[in-house]
mmCIF file of C-alpha atoms and ligand atoms in Angstrom:
data_model
loop_
_atom_site.group_PDB
_atom_site.id
_atom_site.type_symbol
_atom_site.label_atom_id
_atom_site.label_comp_id
_atom_site.label_asym_id
_atom_site.label_seq_id
_atom_site.Cartn_x
_atom_site.Cartn_y
_atom_site.Cartn_z
ATOM 1 C CA MET B 22 -0.048 -0.007 -0.065
ATOM 2 C CA THR B 23 1.507 3.419 -0.877
ATOM 3 C CA GLY B 24 1.512 6.240 1.647
ATOM 4 C CA LEU B 25 0.146 9.675 0.781
ATOM 5 C CA PRO B 26 2.604 12.472 0.363
ATOM 6 C CA LEU B 27 1.728 14.220 3.618
ATOM 7 C CA ALA B 28 4.140 16.899 5.223
ATOM 8 C CA SER B 29 5.680 15.703 8.454
ATOM 9 C CA ALA B 30 3.524 17.925 10.616
ATOM 10 C CA ALA B 31 0.445 16.706 9.072
ATOM 11 C CA ARG B 32 1.699 13.163 9.640
ATOM 12 C CA ARG B 33 2.155 13.814 13.245
ATOM 13 C CA ARG B 34 -1.218 15.267 13.555
ATOM 14 C CA LEU B 35 -2.717 12.339 11.778
ATOM 15 C CA ALA B 36 -0.814 9.901 14.014
ATOM 16 C CA TRP B 37 -2.300 11.609 17.173
ATOM 17 C CA LEU B 38 -5.745 11.542 15.700
ATOM 18 C CA LEU B 39 -5.389 7.840 14.683
ATOM 19 C CA LEU B 40 -4.235 6.988 18.124
ATOM 20 C CA LEU B 41 -7.198 8.611 19.778
ATOM 21 C CA ALA B 42 -9.575 7.080 17.354
ATOM 22 C CA LEU B 43 -8.024 3.548 17.663
ATOM 23 C CA LEU B 44 -8.633 3.878 21.467
ATOM 24 C CA ALA B 45 -12.090 5.177 21.231
ATOM 25 C CA PRO B 46 -14.283 2.240 20.269
ATOM 26 C CA VAL B 47 -13.078 0.144 23.270
ATOM 27 C CA THR B 48 -14.566 2.646 25.537
ATOM 28 C CA ILE B 49 -17.522 3.823 23.870
ATOM 29 C CA VAL B 50 -19.209 1.035 22.128
ATOM 30 C CA HIS B 51 -22.475 -0.068 23.847
ATOM 31 C CA ALA B 52 -22.394 -3.387 25.498
ATOM 32 C CA GLU B 53 -25.139 -4.722 23.085
ATOM 33 C CA ALA B 54 -23.536 -3.412 19.943
ATOM 34 C CA ARG B 55 -21.101 -6.039 18.327
ATOM 35 C CA VAL B 56 -19.954 -4.016 15.390
ATOM 36 C CA LEU B 57 -18.989 -0.363 15.221
ATOM 37 C CA ILE B 58 -18.970 1.586 11.904
ATOM 38 C CA ARG B 59 -17.181 4.919 12.131
ATOM 39 C CA PHE B 60 -18.231 6.980 9.116
ATOM 40 C CA SER B 61 -16.426 10.366 8.742
ATOM 41 C CA HIS B 62 -17.310 13.008 6.196
ATOM 42 C CA VAL B 63 -16.483 16.694 5.701
ATOM 43 C CA VAL B 64 -19.681 18.518 5.064
ATOM 44 C CA ALA B 65 -22.569 19.822 7.325
ATOM 45 C CA GLU B 66 -25.368 17.523 8.464
ATOM 46 C CA GLU B 67 -28.053 19.517 6.553
ATOM 47 C CA THR B 68 -26.481 18.707 3.154
ATOM 48 C CA PRO B 69 -27.311 15.787 0.706
ATOM 49 C CA LYS B 70 -24.294 13.828 2.044
ATOM 50 C CA GLY B 71 -24.911 14.612 5.642
ATOM 51 C CA LEU B 72 -28.567 13.614 5.435
ATOM 52 C CA ALA B 73 -27.793 10.455 3.574
ATOM 53 C CA ALA B 74 -25.142 9.395 6.073
ATOM 54 C CA ASN B 75 -27.550 10.046 9.009
ATOM 55 C CA ARG B 76 -30.301 7.891 7.096
ATOM 56 C CA PHE B 77 -27.713 5.043 6.662
ATOM 57 C CA LYS B 78 -26.950 5.205 10.510
ATOM 58 C CA ALA B 79 -30.774 4.997 11.262
ATOM 59 C CA LEU B 80 -31.437 2.196 8.921
ATOM 60 C CA VAL B 81 -28.399 -0.020 9.998
ATOM 61 C CA GLU B 82 -29.144 0.508 13.680
ATOM 62 C CA GLN B 83 -32.812 -0.346 13.154
ATOM 63 C CA ARG B 84 -32.411 -3.320 10.957
ATOM 64 C CA SER B 85 -29.593 -4.893 13.153
ATOM 65 C CA ASP B 86 -31.655 -4.265 16.353
ATOM 66 C CA GLY B 87 -28.779 -2.257 17.549
ATOM 67 C CA ARG B 88 -26.230 -4.944 17.117
ATOM 68 C CA ILE B 89 -24.467 -2.811 14.558
ATOM 69 C CA ARG B 90 -23.765 0.751 15.564
ATOM 70 C CA VAL B 91 -22.887 3.616 13.230
ATOM 71 C CA ASP B 92 -20.981 6.735 14.539
ATOM 72 C CA ILE B 93 -21.115 9.575 12.132
ATOM 73 C CA TYR B 94 -18.403 12.229 12.304
ATOM 74 C CA PRO B 95 -19.728 15.086 10.254
ATOM 75 C CA GLY B 96 -18.146 18.408 9.209
ATOM 76 C CA ALA B 97 -14.495 17.226 9.340
ATOM 77 C CA SER B 98 -14.998 16.907 13.098
ATOM 78 C CA ARG B 99 -12.456 14.109 13.131
ATOM 79 C CA TYR B 100 -10.612 13.950 9.855
ATOM 80 C CA ASN B 101 -10.502 16.576 7.094
ATOM 81 C CA ASP B 102 -9.882 15.698 3.338
ATOM 82 C CA ASN B 103 -6.173 15.185 3.653
ATOM 83 C CA ASP B 104 -6.526 12.671 6.722
ATOM 84 C CA GLU B 105 -9.663 10.794 5.986
ATOM 85 C CA MET B 106 -8.509 8.494 3.237
ATOM 86 C CA GLU B 107 -5.324 7.606 5.266
ATOM 87 C CA ALA B 108 -7.589 6.985 8.348
ATOM 88 C CA LEU B 109 -9.739 4.572 6.499
ATOM 89 C CA ARG B 110 -6.896 2.650 5.058
ATOM 90 C CA LEU B 111 -5.303 2.346 8.466
ATOM 91 C CA GLY B 112 -8.613 1.183 10.004
ATOM 92 C CA ALA B 113 -9.166 4.269 12.249
ATOM 93 C CA VAL B 114 -12.677 4.708 10.386
ATOM 94 C CA GLU B 115 -14.553 1.993 8.560
ATOM 95 C CA MET B 116 -16.440 4.122 6.042
ATOM 96 C CA LEU B 117 -16.231 7.358 4.099
ATOM 97 C CA ALA B 118 -17.973 9.142 1.228
ATOM 98 C CA PRO B 119 -15.439 11.450 -0.328
ATOM 99 C CA SER B 120 -16.211 13.528 -3.389
ATOM 100 C CA LEU B 121 -15.145 11.712 -6.610
ATOM 101 C CA SER B 122 -12.585 14.604 -7.223
ATOM 102 C CA LYS B 123 -10.527 13.402 -4.248
ATOM 103 C CA PHE B 124 -9.616 9.849 -5.557
ATOM 104 C CA GLY B 125 -7.221 11.165 -8.068
ATOM 105 C CA ARG B 126 -4.819 12.345 -5.440
ATOM 106 C CA ILE B 127 -4.584 8.845 -3.798
ATOM 107 C CA GLY B 128 -3.844 7.077 -7.122
ATOM 108 C CA PHE B 129 -7.169 6.809 -8.918
ATOM 109 C CA PRO B 130 -6.925 9.690 -11.660
ATOM 110 C CA GLU B 131 -9.569 7.969 -13.713
ATOM 111 C CA PHE B 132 -12.245 9.285 -11.102
ATOM 112 C CA GLU B 133 -11.381 12.812 -12.339
ATOM 113 C CA LEU B 134 -13.362 12.191 -15.332
ATOM 114 C CA PHE B 135 -16.346 13.399 -13.296
ATOM 115 C CA ASP B 136 -14.678 16.720 -12.923
ATOM 116 C CA LEU B 137 -14.422 17.469 -16.636
ATOM 117 C CA PRO B 138 -16.096 20.879 -17.085
ATOM 118 C CA PHE B 139 -19.417 20.935 -18.924
ATOM 119 C CA LEU B 140 -19.302 17.224 -19.361
ATOM 120 C CA PHE B 141 -22.724 16.321 -17.963
ATOM 121 C CA ASP B 142 -25.905 18.272 -19.080
ATOM 122 C CA SER B 143 -28.135 16.783 -16.405
ATOM 123 C CA ILE B 144 -28.173 14.481 -13.414
ATOM 124 C CA GLU B 145 -29.451 11.744 -15.726
ATOM 125 C CA ASP B 146 -26.294 12.058 -17.796
ATOM 126 C CA VAL B 147 -24.296 11.631 -14.634
ATOM 127 C CA ARG B 148 -26.161 8.463 -13.677
ATOM 128 C CA ARG B 149 -25.657 6.864 -17.088
ATOM 129 C CA ILE B 150 -21.898 6.936 -16.183
ATOM 130 C CA SER B 151 -22.005 6.359 -12.412
ATOM 131 C CA GLN B 152 -24.678 3.799 -12.308
ATOM 132 C CA GLY B 153 -23.608 1.964 -15.648
ATOM 133 C CA PRO B 154 -20.666 -0.293 -16.545
ATOM 134 C CA ILE B 155 -18.009 2.460 -16.193
ATOM 135 C CA GLY B 156 -19.120 3.444 -12.741
ATOM 136 C CA ARG B 157 -19.046 -0.230 -11.668
ATOM 137 C CA ARG B 158 -15.523 -0.782 -13.104
ATOM 138 C CA LEU B 159 -14.247 2.342 -11.262
ATOM 139 C CA LEU B 160 -15.557 1.096 -7.955
ATOM 140 C CA VAL B 161 -13.855 -2.250 -8.600
ATOM 141 C CA GLN B 162 -10.532 -0.621 -9.253
ATOM 142 C CA LEU B 163 -10.552 0.851 -5.726
ATOM 143 C CA GLY B 164 -9.694 -2.650 -4.446
ATOM 144 C CA ARG B 165 -6.054 -1.898 -5.689
ATOM 145 C CA GLN B 166 -5.635 0.047 -2.338
ATOM 146 C CA GLY B 167 -7.558 -2.112 0.028
ATOM 147 C CA LEU B 168 -10.720 -0.104 -0.439
ATOM 148 C CA VAL B 169 -14.228 -1.470 -1.164
ATOM 149 C CA GLY B 170 -16.266 0.664 -3.397
ATOM 150 C CA LEU B 171 -19.867 0.342 -2.366
ATOM 151 C CA GLY B 172 -21.766 2.893 -4.479
ATOM 152 C CA TYR B 173 -22.263 6.403 -5.602
ATOM 153 C CA PHE B 174 -24.645 9.295 -4.896
ATOM 154 C CA ASP B 175 -25.062 12.915 -5.977
ATOM 155 C CA ASN B 176 -24.662 16.225 -4.418
ATOM 156 C CA GLY B 177 -25.299 18.134 -7.697
ATOM 157 C CA PHE B 178 -23.912 20.880 -10.038
ATOM 158 C CA LYS B 179 -21.313 23.280 -8.976
ATOM 159 C CA GLN B 180 -21.704 27.082 -9.159
ATOM 160 C CA MET B 181 -18.983 29.608 -9.189
ATOM 161 C CA SER B 182 -18.498 32.354 -6.468
ATOM 162 C CA ALA B 183 -16.186 35.176 -5.888
ATOM 163 C CA ASN B 184 -16.442 38.975 -5.077
ATOM 164 C CA ARG B 185 -17.446 39.816 -8.570
ATOM 165 C CA PRO B 186 -19.903 38.098 -11.101
ATOM 166 C CA LEU B 187 -18.156 35.416 -13.051
ATOM 167 C CA LEU B 188 -20.005 35.589 -16.379
ATOM 168 C CA GLU B 189 -17.248 35.782 -19.068
ATOM 169 C CA PRO B 190 -13.839 33.927 -19.270
ATOM 170 C CA THR B 191 -12.038 37.070 -18.679
ATOM 171 C CA ASP B 192 -13.719 37.457 -15.290
ATOM 172 C CA PHE B 193 -11.561 34.802 -13.896
ATOM 173 C CA LEU B 194 -8.339 36.468 -14.847
ATOM 174 C CA GLY B 195 -5.947 36.659 -11.783
ATOM 175 C CA LEU B 196 -8.360 35.196 -9.197
ATOM 176 C CA ARG B 197 -7.176 32.766 -6.572
ATOM 177 C CA MET B 198 -9.749 29.940 -6.655
ATOM 178 C CA ARG B 199 -10.014 27.303 -3.834
ATOM 179 C CA VAL B 200 -10.227 23.789 -5.615
ATOM 180 C CA GLN B 201 -10.445 20.294 -4.377
ATOM 181 C CA SER B 202 -7.414 18.167 -4.912
ATOM 182 C CA SER B 203 -8.208 17.337 -8.528
ATOM 183 C CA ARG B 204 -5.813 18.177 -11.407
ATOM 184 C CA VAL B 205 -8.762 18.495 -13.717
ATOM 185 C CA ILE B 206 -10.338 21.150 -11.632
ATOM 186 C CA ALA B 207 -6.978 22.904 -11.198
ATOM 187 C CA ALA B 208 -6.596 22.900 -15.068
ATOM 188 C CA GLN B 209 -10.113 24.188 -15.495
ATOM 189 C CA PHE B 210 -9.137 27.301 -13.578
ATOM 190 C CA ARG B 211 -5.641 27.611 -15.058
ATOM 191 C CA VAL B 212 -7.018 27.719 -18.663
ATOM 192 C CA LEU B 213 -9.317 30.560 -17.416
ATOM 193 C CA GLY B 214 -6.319 32.519 -16.249
ATOM 194 C CA ALA B 215 -7.068 31.995 -12.543
ATOM 195 C CA ARG B 216 -4.736 30.444 -9.961
ATOM 196 C CA PRO B 217 -6.086 27.260 -8.400
ATOM 197 C CA VAL B 218 -5.325 26.817 -4.668
ATOM 198 C CA SER B 219 -5.954 23.262 -3.363
ATOM 199 C CA LEU B 220 -7.475 23.287 0.217
ATOM 200 C CA PRO B 221 -9.284 20.831 2.274
ATOM 201 C CA PHE B 222 -13.122 21.579 2.387
ATOM 202 C CA SER B 223 -12.995 22.404 6.099
ATOM 203 C CA GLU B 224 -10.400 25.272 5.493
ATOM 204 C CA THR B 225 -12.229 26.864 2.673
ATOM 205 C CA ARG B 226 -14.455 29.207 4.594
ATOM 206 C CA ARG B 227 -11.507 30.669 6.454
ATOM 207 C CA ALA B 228 -9.416 30.971 3.291
ATOM 208 C CA LEU B 229 -12.299 33.151 1.890
ATOM 209 C CA ALA B 230 -12.583 35.113 5.070
ATOM 210 C CA THR B 231 -8.884 35.873 5.199
ATOM 211 C CA GLY B 232 -8.284 36.505 1.556
ATOM 212 C CA VAL B 233 -6.138 33.433 1.060
ATOM 213 C CA VAL B 234 -8.396 32.785 -1.927
ATOM 214 C CA ASP B 235 -10.775 35.090 -3.754
ATOM 215 C CA GLY B 236 -13.369 32.478 -4.842
ATOM 216 C CA THR B 237 -14.556 28.966 -5.095
ATOM 217 C CA GLU B 238 -16.945 26.461 -6.736
ATOM 218 C CA ASN B 239 -19.365 24.124 -5.066
ATOM 219 C CA PRO B 240 -23.048 23.093 -5.191
ATOM 220 C CA VAL B 241 -25.228 25.768 -3.300
ATOM 221 C CA SER B 242 -25.987 23.196 -0.420
ATOM 222 C CA ASN B 243 -22.219 23.184 0.472
ATOM 223 C CA PHE B 244 -21.849 27.041 -0.091
ATOM 224 C CA TRP B 245 -24.795 27.868 2.097
ATOM 225 C CA THR B 246 -24.219 25.467 4.997
ATOM 226 C CA GLN B 247 -20.631 26.620 5.309
ATOM 227 C CA ARG B 248 -22.065 30.288 5.260
ATOM 228 C CA MET B 249 -19.598 31.083 2.475
ATOM 229 C CA ASP B 250 -22.130 33.905 1.475
ATOM 230 C CA GLN B 251 -20.638 36.015 4.211
ATOM 231 C CA TYR B 252 -17.448 36.390 2.288
ATOM 232 C CA GLN B 253 -18.599 36.142 -1.300
ATOM 233 C CA THR B 254 -20.486 38.966 -2.802
ATOM 234 C CA ASP B 255 -21.567 37.060 -6.151
ATOM 235 C CA LEU B 256 -22.634 33.531 -6.898
ATOM 236 C CA THR B 257 -22.909 32.613 -10.585
ATOM 237 C CA LEU B 258 -25.278 29.772 -11.388
ATOM 238 C CA SER B 259 -22.887 28.273 -13.872
ATOM 239 C CA ARG B 260 -23.573 24.464 -13.566
ATOM 240 C CA HIS B 261 -20.150 23.992 -15.178
ATOM 241 C CA GLY B 262 -19.288 20.767 -13.250
ATOM 242 C CA TYR B 263 -20.492 17.950 -10.898
ATOM 243 C CA ILE B 264 -19.906 16.854 -7.344
ATOM 244 C CA GLY B 265 -20.960 13.396 -6.342
ATOM 245 C CA TYR B 266 -19.572 10.775 -3.845
ATOM 246 C CA ALA B 267 -18.218 7.333 -3.682
ATOM 247 C CA VAL B 268 -18.972 5.417 -0.560
ATOM 248 C CA VAL B 269 -15.823 3.352 0.380
ATOM 249 C CA ALA B 270 -15.192 0.821 3.193
ATOM 250 C CA ASN B 271 -11.939 -0.529 4.524
ATOM 251 C CA ARG B 272 -11.539 -4.105 3.068
ATOM 252 C CA ARG B 273 -10.488 -5.753 6.201
ATOM 253 C CA PHE B 274 -13.578 -4.443 8.035
ATOM 254 C CA TRP B 275 -15.670 -5.355 5.123
ATOM 255 C CA GLN B 276 -14.472 -8.937 5.081
ATOM 256 C CA SER B 277 -14.770 -9.241 8.814
ATOM 257 C CA LEU B 278 -18.555 -8.960 8.764
ATOM 258 C CA SER B 279 -20.718 -11.905 8.795
ATOM 259 C CA ASP B 280 -22.650 -12.498 5.599
ATOM 260 C CA ALA B 281 -25.827 -11.546 7.308
ATOM 261 C CA ASP B 282 -24.359 -8.267 8.695
ATOM 262 C CA ARG B 283 -22.886 -7.343 5.343
ATOM 263 C CA GLU B 284 -26.289 -7.910 3.854
ATOM 264 C CA VAL B 285 -27.881 -5.460 6.606
ATOM 265 C CA VAL B 286 -25.214 -2.857 5.824
ATOM 266 C CA SER B 287 -25.436 -3.193 2.106
ATOM 267 C CA SER B 288 -29.217 -2.989 2.089
ATOM 268 C CA ALA B 289 -29.189 0.001 4.392
ATOM 269 C CA LEU B 290 -26.762 1.719 2.186
ATOM 270 C CA ARG B 291 -28.659 1.090 -1.057
ATOM 271 C CA ASP B 292 -31.707 2.604 0.650
ATOM 272 C CA ALA B 293 -29.719 5.542 2.038
ATOM 273 C CA LEU B 294 -28.094 6.245 -1.216
ATOM 274 C CA ASP B 295 -31.598 6.247 -2.925
ATOM 275 C CA PHE B 296 -32.796 8.711 -0.368
ATOM 276 C CA GLY B 297 -29.677 10.834 -0.971
ATOM 277 C CA ASN B 298 -30.238 10.926 -4.658
ATOM 278 C CA ARG B 299 -33.828 11.764 -4.176
ATOM 279 C CA ILE B 300 -33.313 14.678 -1.867
ATOM 280 C CA ALA B 301 -30.053 16.159 -3.330
ATOM 281 C CA GLY B 302 -31.878 18.408 -5.925
ATOM 282 C CA THR B 303 -34.317 19.707 -3.402
ATOM 283 C CA GLN B 304 -31.613 20.281 -0.758
ATOM 284 C CA ASN B 305 -29.756 22.469 -3.361
ATOM 285 C CA GLU B 306 -32.887 24.329 -4.233
ATOM 286 C CA LYS B 307 -33.739 24.944 -0.694
ATOM 287 C CA ALA B 308 -30.161 26.236 -0.023
ATOM 288 C CA LEU B 309 -30.528 28.651 -2.937
ATOM 289 C CA GLU B 310 -33.868 29.757 -1.658
ATOM 290 C CA GLU B 311 -32.401 30.554 1.815
ATOM 291 C CA LEU B 312 -29.427 32.258 0.105
ATOM 292 C CA ARG B 313 -31.793 34.343 -1.813
ATOM 293 C CA GLN B 314 -33.851 35.218 1.405
ATOM 294 C CA ALA B 315 -30.672 36.188 3.257
ATOM 295 C CA GLY B 316 -29.841 38.695 0.635
ATOM 296 C CA THR B 317 -26.055 38.505 1.380
ATOM 297 C CA THR B 318 -24.810 37.421 -2.018
ATOM 298 C CA ARG B 319 -25.888 38.601 -5.560
ATOM 299 C CA ILE B 320 -27.039 35.702 -7.674
ATOM 300 C CA HIS B 321 -26.446 35.541 -11.359
ATOM 301 C CA THR B 322 -27.492 33.410 -14.157
ATOM 302 C CA LEU B 323 -25.478 32.824 -17.447
ATOM 303 C CA SER B 324 -27.136 33.716 -20.684
ATOM 304 C CA PRO B 325 -26.847 30.917 -23.271
ATOM 305 C CA ALA B 326 -24.208 32.936 -25.020
ATOM 306 C CA GLN B 327 -22.245 33.522 -21.892
ATOM 307 C CA ARG B 328 -22.358 29.738 -21.076
ATOM 308 C CA ALA B 329 -21.297 28.893 -24.467
ATOM 309 C CA ARG B 330 -18.202 31.130 -24.197
ATOM 310 C CA LEU B 331 -17.269 29.667 -20.870
ATOM 311 C CA ARG B 332 -17.701 26.124 -22.207
ATOM 312 C CA GLN B 333 -15.488 26.954 -25.199
ATOM 313 C CA ALA B 334 -12.933 28.449 -23.005
ATOM 314 C CA VAL B 335 -12.379 25.475 -20.871
ATOM 315 C CA GLN B 336 -12.150 22.857 -23.877
ATOM 316 C CA PRO B 337 -8.525 22.673 -23.679
ATOM 317 C CA VAL B 338 -8.747 20.844 -20.446
ATOM 318 C CA TYR B 339 -9.987 17.830 -22.282
ATOM 319 C CA ASP B 340 -6.872 17.475 -24.361
ATOM 320 C CA GLU B 341 -4.598 18.427 -21.536
ATOM 321 C CA LEU B 342 -5.937 15.980 -18.925
ATOM 322 C CA ALA B 343 -7.079 12.943 -21.224
ATOM 323 C CA GLY B 344 -3.635 11.466 -20.719
ATOM 324 C CA ARG B 345 -4.127 11.499 -16.830
ATOM 325 C CA ILE B 346 -7.709 10.135 -16.887
ATOM 326 C CA GLY B 347 -7.079 7.758 -19.786
ATOM 327 C CA ALA B 348 -7.851 8.896 -23.363
ATOM 328 C CA ALA B 349 -9.861 5.597 -24.056
ATOM 329 C CA LEU B 350 -12.006 6.107 -20.968
ATOM 330 C CA VAL B 351 -12.750 9.746 -21.810
ATOM 331 C CA GLN B 352 -13.886 8.726 -25.275
ATOM 332 C CA GLU B 353 -15.915 5.865 -23.919
ATOM 333 C CA VAL B 354 -17.716 8.408 -21.579
ATOM 334 C CA GLN B 355 -18.348 10.855 -24.446
ATOM 335 C CA GLU B 356 -19.720 8.132 -26.596
ATOM 336 C CA THR B 357 -22.037 6.959 -23.885
ATOM 337 C CA LEU B 358 -23.312 10.396 -23.250
ATOM 338 C CA ARG B 359 -23.636 11.348 -26.890
ATOM 339 C CA PRO B 360 -23.991 8.197 -28.965
HETATM 340 C C1 LMR H 3 -15.305 20.007 -1.531
HETATM 341 O O1 LMR H 3 -14.182 19.722 -1.063
HETATM 342 O O2 LMR H 3 -15.489 21.130 -2.109
HETATM 343 C C2 LMR H 3 -16.412 19.020 -1.470
HETATM 344 O O3 LMR H 3 -15.886 17.827 -1.931
HETATM 345 C C3 LMR H 3 -17.005 18.790 -0.192
HETATM 346 C C4 LMR H 3 -17.938 17.588 -0.175
HETATM 347 O O4 LMR H 3 -17.597 16.521 0.315
HETATM 348 O O5 LMR H 3 -19.029 17.842 -0.699
#
């Protein structure tokens, strides 16, 4: 198993966190619970991912009569993006649901296909890839690093924010934009003349507040629940890219479950992911409505011509990054979407 390229201070911090976490279940698991699933994520509980994770907990505990307990650690309360994959591989948590953009960094660049700008016109398009043969193949590949890929679910389309409207490609010139750790997303901003700054999600709000970055991109549910509106005067409804998640488990944990328990967890997860997919759209609409009501951030829509110019401006990303994702895979995805 290859280690992540963490700086030594980060490694020390992670070592402490892991030590604490490894000690925790011994003292806190209820006498009647035989299995503990620690499930960490980085977003707020009132987001599509937060709500789906809570539903998963409720279903597992109910269907196992409390024999299996799920502890959710939301909002990067225990691990942030940089730590959580390592924590999973070391067995300090059993399950995660990182965004698909975060798998490239740990050796699965093919997942960055989901970050290609303007690839998907609709959530139905996304599902044709994630829920079809390509998505299944990608999940199997996670086995290369001791992970078990259990399924996908949506957040939704990303929107751009900054302290100015982002309507034309030239509006991005010189901006420092916070990005997830995806080379495709970094390239998307570079071709627009902006400077991508890769930061964990949990640090984004502070980076906006202190001027470390000027802008960012995320579905409105993430933007609103982090109250990024307090530091961004303008949100452009660009729908230029997608954020979804893969649920992954530690393989040793997964194999340690009895067949019956594995079935309980699998069926609860299927139902929780269906639930997550059903509410994702409305959660984003609700967040947008709340943002409108708050009146803190101006909301812009792109005209068809502006959208076409933005789409055209980011096309070089496809040629630049096809080699990283896999040219054959990119072509297969494009042919699946536009036969
Ligand atoms: C981000 O880092 O912007 C998102 O991936 C956070 C999330 O998990 O939705």
